[in-house]
Short mmCIF file of C-alpha atoms in Angstrom, two decimals:
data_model
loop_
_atom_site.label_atom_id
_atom_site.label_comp_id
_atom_site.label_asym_id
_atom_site.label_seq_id
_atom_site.Cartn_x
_atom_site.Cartn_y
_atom_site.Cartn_z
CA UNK A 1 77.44 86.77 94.42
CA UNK A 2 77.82 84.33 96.94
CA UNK A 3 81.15 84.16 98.73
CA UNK A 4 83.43 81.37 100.34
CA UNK A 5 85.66 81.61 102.96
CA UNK A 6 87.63 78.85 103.50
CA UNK A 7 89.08 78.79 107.04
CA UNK A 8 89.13 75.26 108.39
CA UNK A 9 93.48 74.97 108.80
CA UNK A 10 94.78 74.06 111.67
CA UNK A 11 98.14 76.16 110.94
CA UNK A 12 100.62 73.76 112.30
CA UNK A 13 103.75 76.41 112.04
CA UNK A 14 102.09 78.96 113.97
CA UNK A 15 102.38 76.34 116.74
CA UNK A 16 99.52 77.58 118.59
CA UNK A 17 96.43 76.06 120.10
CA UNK A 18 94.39 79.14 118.62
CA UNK A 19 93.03 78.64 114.82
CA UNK A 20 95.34 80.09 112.41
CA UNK A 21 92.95 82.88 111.08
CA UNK A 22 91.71 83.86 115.02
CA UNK A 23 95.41 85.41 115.12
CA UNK A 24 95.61 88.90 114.96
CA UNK A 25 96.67 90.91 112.31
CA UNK A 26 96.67 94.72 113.10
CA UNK A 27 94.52 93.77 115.95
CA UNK A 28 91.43 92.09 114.37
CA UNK A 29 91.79 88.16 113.67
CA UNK A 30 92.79 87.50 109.91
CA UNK A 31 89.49 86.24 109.52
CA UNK A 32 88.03 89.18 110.30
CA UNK A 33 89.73 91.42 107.64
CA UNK A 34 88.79 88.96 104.76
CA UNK A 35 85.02 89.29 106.10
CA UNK A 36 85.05 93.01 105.84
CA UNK A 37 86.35 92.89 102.30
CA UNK A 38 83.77 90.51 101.42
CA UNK A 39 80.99 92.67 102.30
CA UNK A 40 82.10 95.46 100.82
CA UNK A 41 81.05 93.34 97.79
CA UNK A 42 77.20 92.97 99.17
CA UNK A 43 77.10 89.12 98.46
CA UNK A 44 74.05 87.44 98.71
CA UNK A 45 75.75 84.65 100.82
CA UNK A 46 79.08 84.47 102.77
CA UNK A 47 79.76 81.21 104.04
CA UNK A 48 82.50 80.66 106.43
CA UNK A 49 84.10 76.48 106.01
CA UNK A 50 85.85 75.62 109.42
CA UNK A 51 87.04 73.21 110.85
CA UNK A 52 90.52 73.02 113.16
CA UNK A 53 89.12 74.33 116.84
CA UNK A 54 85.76 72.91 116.80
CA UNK A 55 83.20 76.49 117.65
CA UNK A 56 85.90 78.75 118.43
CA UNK A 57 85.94 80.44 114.65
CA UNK A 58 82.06 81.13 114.75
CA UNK A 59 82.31 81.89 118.03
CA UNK A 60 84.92 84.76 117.67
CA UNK A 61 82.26 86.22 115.63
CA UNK A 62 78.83 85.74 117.10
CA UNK A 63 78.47 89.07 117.10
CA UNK A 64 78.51 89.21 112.75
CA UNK A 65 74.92 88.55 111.31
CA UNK A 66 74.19 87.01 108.14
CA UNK A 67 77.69 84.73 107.68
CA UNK A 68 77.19 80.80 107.17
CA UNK A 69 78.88 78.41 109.15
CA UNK A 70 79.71 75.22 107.05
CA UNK A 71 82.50 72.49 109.46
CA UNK A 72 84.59 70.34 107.47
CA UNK A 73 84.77 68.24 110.25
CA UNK A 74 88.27 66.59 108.16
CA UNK A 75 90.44 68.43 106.09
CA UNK A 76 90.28 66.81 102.91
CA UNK A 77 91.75 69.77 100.36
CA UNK A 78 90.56 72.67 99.33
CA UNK A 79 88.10 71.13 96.87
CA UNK A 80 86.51 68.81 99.69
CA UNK A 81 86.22 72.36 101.80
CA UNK A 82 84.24 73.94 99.25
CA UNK A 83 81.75 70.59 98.84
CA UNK A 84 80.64 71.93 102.48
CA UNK A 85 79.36 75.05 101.30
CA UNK A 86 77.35 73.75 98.44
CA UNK A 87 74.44 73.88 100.40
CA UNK A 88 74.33 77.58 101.07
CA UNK A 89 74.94 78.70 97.78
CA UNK A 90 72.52 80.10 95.61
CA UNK A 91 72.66 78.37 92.13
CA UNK A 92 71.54 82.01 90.19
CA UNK A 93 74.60 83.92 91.45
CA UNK A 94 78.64 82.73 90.87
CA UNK A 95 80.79 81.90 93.79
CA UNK A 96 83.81 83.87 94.71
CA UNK A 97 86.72 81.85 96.89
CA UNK A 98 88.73 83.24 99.37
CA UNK A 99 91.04 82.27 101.99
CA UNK A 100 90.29 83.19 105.59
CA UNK A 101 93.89 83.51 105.95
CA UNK A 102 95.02 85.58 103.16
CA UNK A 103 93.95 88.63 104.87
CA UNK A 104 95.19 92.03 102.19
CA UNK A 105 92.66 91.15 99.18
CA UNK A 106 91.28 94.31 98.19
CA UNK A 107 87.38 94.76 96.83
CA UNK A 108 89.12 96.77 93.45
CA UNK A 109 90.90 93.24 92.90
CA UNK A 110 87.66 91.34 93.11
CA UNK A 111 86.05 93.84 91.00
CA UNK A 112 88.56 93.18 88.20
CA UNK A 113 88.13 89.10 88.29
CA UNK A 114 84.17 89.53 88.04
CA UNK A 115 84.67 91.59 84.63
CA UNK A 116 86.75 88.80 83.49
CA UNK A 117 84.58 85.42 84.67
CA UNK A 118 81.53 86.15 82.84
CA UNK A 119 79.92 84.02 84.43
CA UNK A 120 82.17 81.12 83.51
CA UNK A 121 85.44 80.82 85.69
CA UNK A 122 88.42 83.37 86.65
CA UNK A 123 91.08 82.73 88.44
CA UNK A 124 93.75 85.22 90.66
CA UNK A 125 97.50 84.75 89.83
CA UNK A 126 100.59 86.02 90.82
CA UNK A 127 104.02 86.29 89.12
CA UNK A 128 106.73 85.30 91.11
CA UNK A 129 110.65 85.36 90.95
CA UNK A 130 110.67 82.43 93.31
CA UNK A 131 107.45 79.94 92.42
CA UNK A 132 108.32 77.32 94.75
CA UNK A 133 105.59 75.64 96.88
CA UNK A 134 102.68 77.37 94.92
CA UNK A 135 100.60 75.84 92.46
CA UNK A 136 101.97 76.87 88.32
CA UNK A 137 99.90 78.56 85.65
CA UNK A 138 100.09 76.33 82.57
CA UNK A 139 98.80 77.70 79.28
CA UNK A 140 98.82 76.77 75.69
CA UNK A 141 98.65 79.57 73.24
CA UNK A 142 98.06 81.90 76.11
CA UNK A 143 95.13 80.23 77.84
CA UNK A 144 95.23 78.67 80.94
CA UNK A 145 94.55 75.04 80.58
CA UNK A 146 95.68 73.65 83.81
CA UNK A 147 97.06 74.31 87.39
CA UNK A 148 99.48 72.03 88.93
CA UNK A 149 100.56 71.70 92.27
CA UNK A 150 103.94 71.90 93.15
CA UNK A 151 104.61 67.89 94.48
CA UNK A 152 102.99 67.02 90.94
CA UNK A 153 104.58 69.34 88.66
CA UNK A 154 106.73 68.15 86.11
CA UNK A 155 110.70 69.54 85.84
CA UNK A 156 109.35 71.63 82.90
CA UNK A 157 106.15 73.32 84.86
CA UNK A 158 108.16 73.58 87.91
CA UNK A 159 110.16 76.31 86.24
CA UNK A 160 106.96 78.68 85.73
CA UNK A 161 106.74 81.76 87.32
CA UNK A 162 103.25 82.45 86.95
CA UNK A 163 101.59 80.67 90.16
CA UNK A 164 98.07 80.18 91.10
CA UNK A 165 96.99 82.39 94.36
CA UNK A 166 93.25 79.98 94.79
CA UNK A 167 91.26 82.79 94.73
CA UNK A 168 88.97 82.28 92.03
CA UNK A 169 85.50 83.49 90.77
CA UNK A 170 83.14 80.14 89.45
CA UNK A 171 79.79 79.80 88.17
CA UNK A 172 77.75 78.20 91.02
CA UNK A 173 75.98 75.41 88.76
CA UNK A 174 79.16 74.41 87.05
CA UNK A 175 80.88 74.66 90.31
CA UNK A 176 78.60 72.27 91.79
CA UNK A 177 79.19 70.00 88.26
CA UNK A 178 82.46 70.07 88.67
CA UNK A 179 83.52 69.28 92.44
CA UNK A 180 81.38 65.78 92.40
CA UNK A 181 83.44 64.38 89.92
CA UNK A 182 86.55 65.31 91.58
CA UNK A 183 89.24 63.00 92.58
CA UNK A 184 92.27 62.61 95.04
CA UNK A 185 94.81 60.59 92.75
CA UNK A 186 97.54 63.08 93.68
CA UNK A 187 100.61 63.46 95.84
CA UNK A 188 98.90 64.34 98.56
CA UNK A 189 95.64 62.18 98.45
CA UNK A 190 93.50 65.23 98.39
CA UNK A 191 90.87 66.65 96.48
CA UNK A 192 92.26 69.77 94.86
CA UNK A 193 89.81 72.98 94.16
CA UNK A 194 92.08 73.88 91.54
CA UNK A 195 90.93 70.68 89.30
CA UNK A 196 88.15 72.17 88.30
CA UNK A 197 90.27 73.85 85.79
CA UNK A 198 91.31 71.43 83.88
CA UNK A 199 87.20 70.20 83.78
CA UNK A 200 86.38 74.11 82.64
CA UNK A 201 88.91 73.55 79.67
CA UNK A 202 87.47 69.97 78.49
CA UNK A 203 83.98 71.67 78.27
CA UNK A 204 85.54 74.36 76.36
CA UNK A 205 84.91 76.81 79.16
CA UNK A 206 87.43 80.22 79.12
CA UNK A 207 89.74 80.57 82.08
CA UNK A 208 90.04 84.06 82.82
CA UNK A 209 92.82 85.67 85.01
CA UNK A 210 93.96 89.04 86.12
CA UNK A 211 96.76 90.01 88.71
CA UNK A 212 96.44 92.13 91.48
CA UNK A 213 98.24 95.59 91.96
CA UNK A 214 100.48 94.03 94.42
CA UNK A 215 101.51 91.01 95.30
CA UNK A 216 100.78 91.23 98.96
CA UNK A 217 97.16 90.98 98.43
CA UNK A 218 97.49 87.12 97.86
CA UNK A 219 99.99 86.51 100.55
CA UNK A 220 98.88 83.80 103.63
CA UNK A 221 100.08 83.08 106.80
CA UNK A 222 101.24 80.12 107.57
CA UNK A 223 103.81 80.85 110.35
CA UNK A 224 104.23 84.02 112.98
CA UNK A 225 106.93 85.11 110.65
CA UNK A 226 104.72 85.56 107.97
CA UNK A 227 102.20 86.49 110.19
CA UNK A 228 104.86 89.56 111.09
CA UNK A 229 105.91 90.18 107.56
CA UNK A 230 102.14 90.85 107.16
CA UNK A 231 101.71 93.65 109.85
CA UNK A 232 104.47 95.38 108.28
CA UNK A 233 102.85 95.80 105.13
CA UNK A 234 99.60 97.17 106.55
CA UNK A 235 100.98 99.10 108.86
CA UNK A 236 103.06 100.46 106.08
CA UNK A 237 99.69 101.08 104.21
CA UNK A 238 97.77 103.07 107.00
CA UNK A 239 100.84 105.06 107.15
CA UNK A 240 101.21 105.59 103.74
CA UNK A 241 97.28 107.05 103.69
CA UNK A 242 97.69 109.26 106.18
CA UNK A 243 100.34 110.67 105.05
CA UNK A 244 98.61 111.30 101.59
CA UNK A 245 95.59 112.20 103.94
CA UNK A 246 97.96 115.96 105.37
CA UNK A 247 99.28 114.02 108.75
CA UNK A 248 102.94 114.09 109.53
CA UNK A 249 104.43 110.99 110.69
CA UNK A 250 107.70 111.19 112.61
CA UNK A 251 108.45 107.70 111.44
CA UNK A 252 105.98 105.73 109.69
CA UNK A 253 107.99 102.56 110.11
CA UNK A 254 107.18 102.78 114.46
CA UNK A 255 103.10 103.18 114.06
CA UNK A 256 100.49 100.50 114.66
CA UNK A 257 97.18 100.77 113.81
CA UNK A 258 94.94 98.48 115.24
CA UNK A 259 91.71 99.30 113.89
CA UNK A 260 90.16 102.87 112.02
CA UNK A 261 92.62 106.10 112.49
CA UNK A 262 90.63 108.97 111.09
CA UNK A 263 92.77 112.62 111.13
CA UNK A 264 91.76 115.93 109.88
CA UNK A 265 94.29 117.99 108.40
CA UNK A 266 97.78 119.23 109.66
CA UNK A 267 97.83 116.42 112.88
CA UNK A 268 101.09 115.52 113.68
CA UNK A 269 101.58 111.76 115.22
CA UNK A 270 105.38 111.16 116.97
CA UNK A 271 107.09 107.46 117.37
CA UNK A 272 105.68 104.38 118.92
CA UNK A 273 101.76 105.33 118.97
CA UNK A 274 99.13 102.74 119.06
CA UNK A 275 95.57 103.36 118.18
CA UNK A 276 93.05 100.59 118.73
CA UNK A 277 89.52 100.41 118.03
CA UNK A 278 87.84 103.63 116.09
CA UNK A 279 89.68 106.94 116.98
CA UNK A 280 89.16 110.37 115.28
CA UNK A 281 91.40 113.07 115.21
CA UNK A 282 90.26 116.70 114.40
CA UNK A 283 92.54 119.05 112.64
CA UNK A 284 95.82 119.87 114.03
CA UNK A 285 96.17 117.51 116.95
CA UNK A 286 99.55 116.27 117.93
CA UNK A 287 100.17 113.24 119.92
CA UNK A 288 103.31 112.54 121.70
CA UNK A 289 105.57 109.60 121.21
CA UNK A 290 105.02 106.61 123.47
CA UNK A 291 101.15 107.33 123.39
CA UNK A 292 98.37 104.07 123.16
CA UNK A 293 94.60 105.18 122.04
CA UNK A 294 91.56 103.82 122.01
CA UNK A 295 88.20 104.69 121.38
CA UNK A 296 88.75 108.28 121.33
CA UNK A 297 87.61 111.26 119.89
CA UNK A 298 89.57 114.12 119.79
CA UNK A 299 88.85 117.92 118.76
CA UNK A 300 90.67 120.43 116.98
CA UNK A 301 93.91 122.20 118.68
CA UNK A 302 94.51 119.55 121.26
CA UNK A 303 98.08 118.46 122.47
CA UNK A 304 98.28 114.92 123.85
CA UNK A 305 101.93 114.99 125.27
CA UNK A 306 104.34 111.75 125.54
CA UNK A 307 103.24 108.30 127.41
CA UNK A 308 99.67 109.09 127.78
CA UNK A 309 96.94 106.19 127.72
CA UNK A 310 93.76 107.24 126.47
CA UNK A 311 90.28 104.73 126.02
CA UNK A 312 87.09 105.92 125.73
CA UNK A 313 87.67 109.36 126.47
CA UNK A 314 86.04 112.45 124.58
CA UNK A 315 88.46 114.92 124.23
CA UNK A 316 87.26 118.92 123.64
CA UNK A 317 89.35 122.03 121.69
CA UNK A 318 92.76 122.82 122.32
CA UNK A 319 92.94 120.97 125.52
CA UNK A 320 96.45 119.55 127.01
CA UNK A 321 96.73 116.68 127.92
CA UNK A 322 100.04 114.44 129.89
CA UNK A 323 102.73 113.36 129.84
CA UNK A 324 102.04 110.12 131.73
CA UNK A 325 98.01 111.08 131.76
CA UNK A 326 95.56 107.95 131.91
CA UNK A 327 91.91 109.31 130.57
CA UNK A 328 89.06 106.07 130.93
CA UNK A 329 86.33 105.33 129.71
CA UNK A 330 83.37 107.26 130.00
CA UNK A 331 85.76 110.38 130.45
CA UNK A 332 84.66 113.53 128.65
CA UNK A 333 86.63 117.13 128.31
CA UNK A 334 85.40 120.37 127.42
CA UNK A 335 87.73 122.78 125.28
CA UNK A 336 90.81 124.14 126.86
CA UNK A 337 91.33 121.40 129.75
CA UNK A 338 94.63 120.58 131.48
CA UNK A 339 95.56 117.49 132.67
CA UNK A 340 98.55 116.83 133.63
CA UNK A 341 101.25 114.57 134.35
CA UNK A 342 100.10 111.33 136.39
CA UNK A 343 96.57 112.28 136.73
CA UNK A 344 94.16 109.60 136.68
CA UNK A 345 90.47 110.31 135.18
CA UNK A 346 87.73 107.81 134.84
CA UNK A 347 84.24 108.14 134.01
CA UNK A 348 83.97 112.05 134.71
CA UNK A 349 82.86 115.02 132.69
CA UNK A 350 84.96 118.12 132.90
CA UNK A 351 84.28 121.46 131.98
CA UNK A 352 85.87 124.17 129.96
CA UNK A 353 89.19 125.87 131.81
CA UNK A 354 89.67 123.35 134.51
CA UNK A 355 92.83 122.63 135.40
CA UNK A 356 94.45 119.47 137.43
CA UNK A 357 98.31 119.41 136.88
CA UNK A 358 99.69 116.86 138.84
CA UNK A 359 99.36 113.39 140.57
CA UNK A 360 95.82 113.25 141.50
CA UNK A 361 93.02 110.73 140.40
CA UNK A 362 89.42 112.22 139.58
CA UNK A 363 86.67 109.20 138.95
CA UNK A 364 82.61 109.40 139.22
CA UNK A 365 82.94 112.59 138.84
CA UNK A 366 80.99 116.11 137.60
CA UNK A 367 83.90 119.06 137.62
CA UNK A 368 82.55 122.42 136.56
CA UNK A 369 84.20 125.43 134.28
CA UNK A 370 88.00 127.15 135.44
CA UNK A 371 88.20 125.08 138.39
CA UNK A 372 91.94 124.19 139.78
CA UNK A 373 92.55 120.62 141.09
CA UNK A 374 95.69 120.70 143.18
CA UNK A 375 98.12 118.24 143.22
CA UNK A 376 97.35 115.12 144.97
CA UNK A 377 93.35 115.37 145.03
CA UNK A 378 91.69 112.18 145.43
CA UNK A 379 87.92 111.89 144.57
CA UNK A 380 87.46 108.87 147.20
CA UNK A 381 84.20 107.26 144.94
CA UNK A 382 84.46 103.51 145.85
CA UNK A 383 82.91 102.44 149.16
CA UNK A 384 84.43 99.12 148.70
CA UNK A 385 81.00 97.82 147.12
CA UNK A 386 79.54 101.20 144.97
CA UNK A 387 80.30 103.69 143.26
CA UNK A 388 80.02 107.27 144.36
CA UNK A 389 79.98 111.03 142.64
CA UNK A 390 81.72 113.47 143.66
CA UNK A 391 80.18 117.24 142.19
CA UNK A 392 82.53 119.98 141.99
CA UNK A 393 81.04 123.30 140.76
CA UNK A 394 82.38 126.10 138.74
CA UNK A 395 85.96 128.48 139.87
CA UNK A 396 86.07 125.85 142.69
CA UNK A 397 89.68 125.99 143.86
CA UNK A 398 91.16 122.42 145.63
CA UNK A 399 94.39 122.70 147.16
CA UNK A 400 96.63 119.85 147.08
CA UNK A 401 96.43 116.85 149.03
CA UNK A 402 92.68 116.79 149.23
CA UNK A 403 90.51 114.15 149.73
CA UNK A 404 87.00 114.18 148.68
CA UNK A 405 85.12 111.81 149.99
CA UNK A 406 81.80 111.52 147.84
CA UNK A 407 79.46 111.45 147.37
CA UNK A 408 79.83 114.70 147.78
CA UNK A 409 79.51 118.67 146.91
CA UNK A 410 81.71 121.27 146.32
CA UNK A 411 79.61 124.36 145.38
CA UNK A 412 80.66 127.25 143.24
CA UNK A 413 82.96 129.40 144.49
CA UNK A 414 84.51 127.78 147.10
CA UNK A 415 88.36 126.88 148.39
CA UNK A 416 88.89 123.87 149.54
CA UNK A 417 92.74 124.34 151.51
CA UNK A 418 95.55 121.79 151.72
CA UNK A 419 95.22 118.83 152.64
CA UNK A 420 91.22 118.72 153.51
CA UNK A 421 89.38 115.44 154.00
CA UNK A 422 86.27 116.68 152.66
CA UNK A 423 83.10 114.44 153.48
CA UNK A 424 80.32 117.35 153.91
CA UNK A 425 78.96 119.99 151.47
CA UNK A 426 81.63 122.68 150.86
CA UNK A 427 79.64 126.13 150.88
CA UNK A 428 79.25 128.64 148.23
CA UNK A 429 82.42 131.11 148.09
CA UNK A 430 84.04 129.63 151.48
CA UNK A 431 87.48 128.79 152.37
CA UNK A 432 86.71 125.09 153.94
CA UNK A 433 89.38 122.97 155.63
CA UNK A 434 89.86 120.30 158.25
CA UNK A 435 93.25 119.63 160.00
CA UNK A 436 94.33 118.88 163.17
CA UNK A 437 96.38 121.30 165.01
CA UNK A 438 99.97 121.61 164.63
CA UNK A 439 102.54 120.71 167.43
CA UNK A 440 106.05 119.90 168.10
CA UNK A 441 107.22 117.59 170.64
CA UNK A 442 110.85 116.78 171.84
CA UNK A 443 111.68 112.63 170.60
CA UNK A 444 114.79 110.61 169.94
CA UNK A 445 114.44 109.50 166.31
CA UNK A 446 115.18 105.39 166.73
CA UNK A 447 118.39 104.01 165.90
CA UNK A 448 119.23 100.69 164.48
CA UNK A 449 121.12 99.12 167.13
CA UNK A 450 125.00 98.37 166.32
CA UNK A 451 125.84 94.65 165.97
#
């Protein structure tokens, strides 16, 4: 199969300087979801035809190998789009259509026009209550002989329900027959894909159609409204799978999604979470309300409480984390870890049983098993031009307002008391500290001087 993605609009409504399908839905560009679908089908060919931007489309997805770039450097229709693949294609194998901003098609729906194109044409409508602005289904004796747009439809067509969607599966060779000889003696002076209909019929060529499960599969954007209506429904989706999947959602109506959410059984999710990028859930994790996640992997039993911001992070057993916790990347937690509200981690790896509670930041470093971070401790890792580490060793106890100054040792055993600036080894079993001396003086506290 070869498969063509047309994605050259400008998208005037969406009023933006960005290419309509580089807009995000569900945090990955529209583009982007219709790409994944289409290789899902293993084509032999997926050509991309853009246009409105200049590089930006391919650009956005340098990073995709095997995709086709074809620019329709004007917008001439849809039919004129598809003339810019031609080149790609491979003549053995028929040519699927899809729209680079019609983001919901599902592979099953795809799978149901190929049984019915035999390798002629087929052709993805939609009924409609309201058919206005789409292109009508007209058939004689229940076969499809034409498609008219809506600014050339007669009073009689215009009152079909049955509306073409433009997703379509075509033989490549008569494809190719059938776009030279097409014309632009229409309303709008372009050359319409959906022409080639009306050519299939003369040569006595079936159009097959099917309709997909839902209607939302064939719906575009065209405007941030849309565009909005659109999230809804996937988010709606993703709920709707977990759900079936054994998670409880508090409210399915305030969860985004913005990439893969995979959760084991009996996880509980509360209002106003965001997960981004790929995060897995083992069985019976709860997350908080309020929470965003990213990049994560977290193990069975663990708690993440309210407000927490978690990215990149590697999360162990029954650990505990927030509220109002920040894990970065590069941040990795044994099983049964505590951190606590307003602790800062980045870029450390913790061991079982520790323990930091409260208001302290721990980055670059290498924390060992049951040790207790007071509240307050600062691992001081940034010289203002590298980074430093900062080892702290098993049942190492830090009292509160410590500063550890790394890079630096704290070896097993060992206290560090309140308020140390550590910025030598701490021995083995030792109670280290550094303060000054305390005194009290007699002072007059300063007054602000009366006008």
């Amino acid at each position: 199969m070869n498969i063509v993605i047309l994605a050259a609009g400008q998208g005037k409504r969406m009023h933006s300087d960005l290419p309509k399908v580089l807009h995000p839905l569900a945090g990955k560009p529209l583009l982007g979801h219709v790409l994944d679908t289409a290789a899902l089908m293993n084509p032999e060919v997926i050509c991309v035809v853009y246009g409105y931007g200049g590089d930006a489309v391919p650009k956005a997805f340098a990073n995709r190998q095997g995709i086709h770039w074809a620019r329709q450097e004007t917008q001439l229709g849809t039919g004129h789009a598809v003339i810019q693949a031609l080149p790609f294609l491979k003549e053995d194998a028929d040519t699927l259509v899809l729209y680079g901003d019609v983001p919901l098609i599902k592979a099953k729906t795809i799978d149901a026009l190929k049984k019915v194109a035999n390798s002629g044409l087929a052709i993805l409508t939609v009924t409609l209550k309201d058919s206005s602005g789409y292109g009508r289904i007209v058939r004689k004796n229940s076969q499809i002989i034409k498609i008219v747009e809506q600014k050339d439809a007669s009073s009689e067509e215009l009152v079909i329900a049955e509306v073409n969607t433009g997703i379509m599966l075509v033989a490549t060779t008569k494809l190719k027959q059938w776009l030279v000889n097409l014309g632009s003696e229409n309303a709008q002076k372009e050359y319409y894909l959906t022409d080639i209909i009306s050519m299939a019929v003369e040569e006595g060529v079936r159009v097959g159609s099917v309709e997909p499960e839902s209607i939302t599969e064939t719906l575009g954007v065209n405007s941030r409204t849309q565009l909005s209506q659109l999230e809804r429904v996937f988010q709606k989706e993703a709920a709707e799978f977990l759900m079936e999947q054994g998670t409880t959602l508090f409210d399915p109506d305030r969860l985004d999604i913005r990439g893969c959410l995979q959760a084991g059984k009996d996880c509980s999710i509360d209002v106003n979470c965001v997960f981004e990028g790929n995060v897995v859930l083992g069985e019976h994790v709860s997350i908080g309300p309020n929470c965003v996640i990213k990049n994560v992997h977290i193990s069975d039993g663990t708690r993440i409480e309210a407000f927490c911001h978690i990215d990149g992070a590697q999360i162990g057993k029954r650990c505990s984390i927030g509220p109002y916790s920040r894990l970065r990347p590069a941040t990795t937690l044994a099983e049964d870890v505590h951190i606590g509200n307003f602790v800062e981690v980045k870029a450390s790896h913790i061991q079982a049983g520790t323990k930091a509670g409260h208001l302290s930041y721990l980055g670059d470093s290498t924390i060992g098993r049951n040790v207790n971070v007071g509240a307050g401790t600062i691992t001081c890792n940034f010289d203002g031009a590298n980074k430093h580490r900062t080892i702290i060793e098993d049942d190492v106890f830090i009292g509160s307002d410590t500063q550890l100054i790394a890079p630096v040792t704290v070896r097993r055993g060992a206290t560090l008391a309140a308020g140390t600036t550590l910025s030598k080894e701490a021995p083995e079993d030792m109670l280290t500290l550094s303060r000054v001396s305390q005194k009290s003086v007699r002072w007059q506290r300063p007054m602000k001087k009366k006008p």
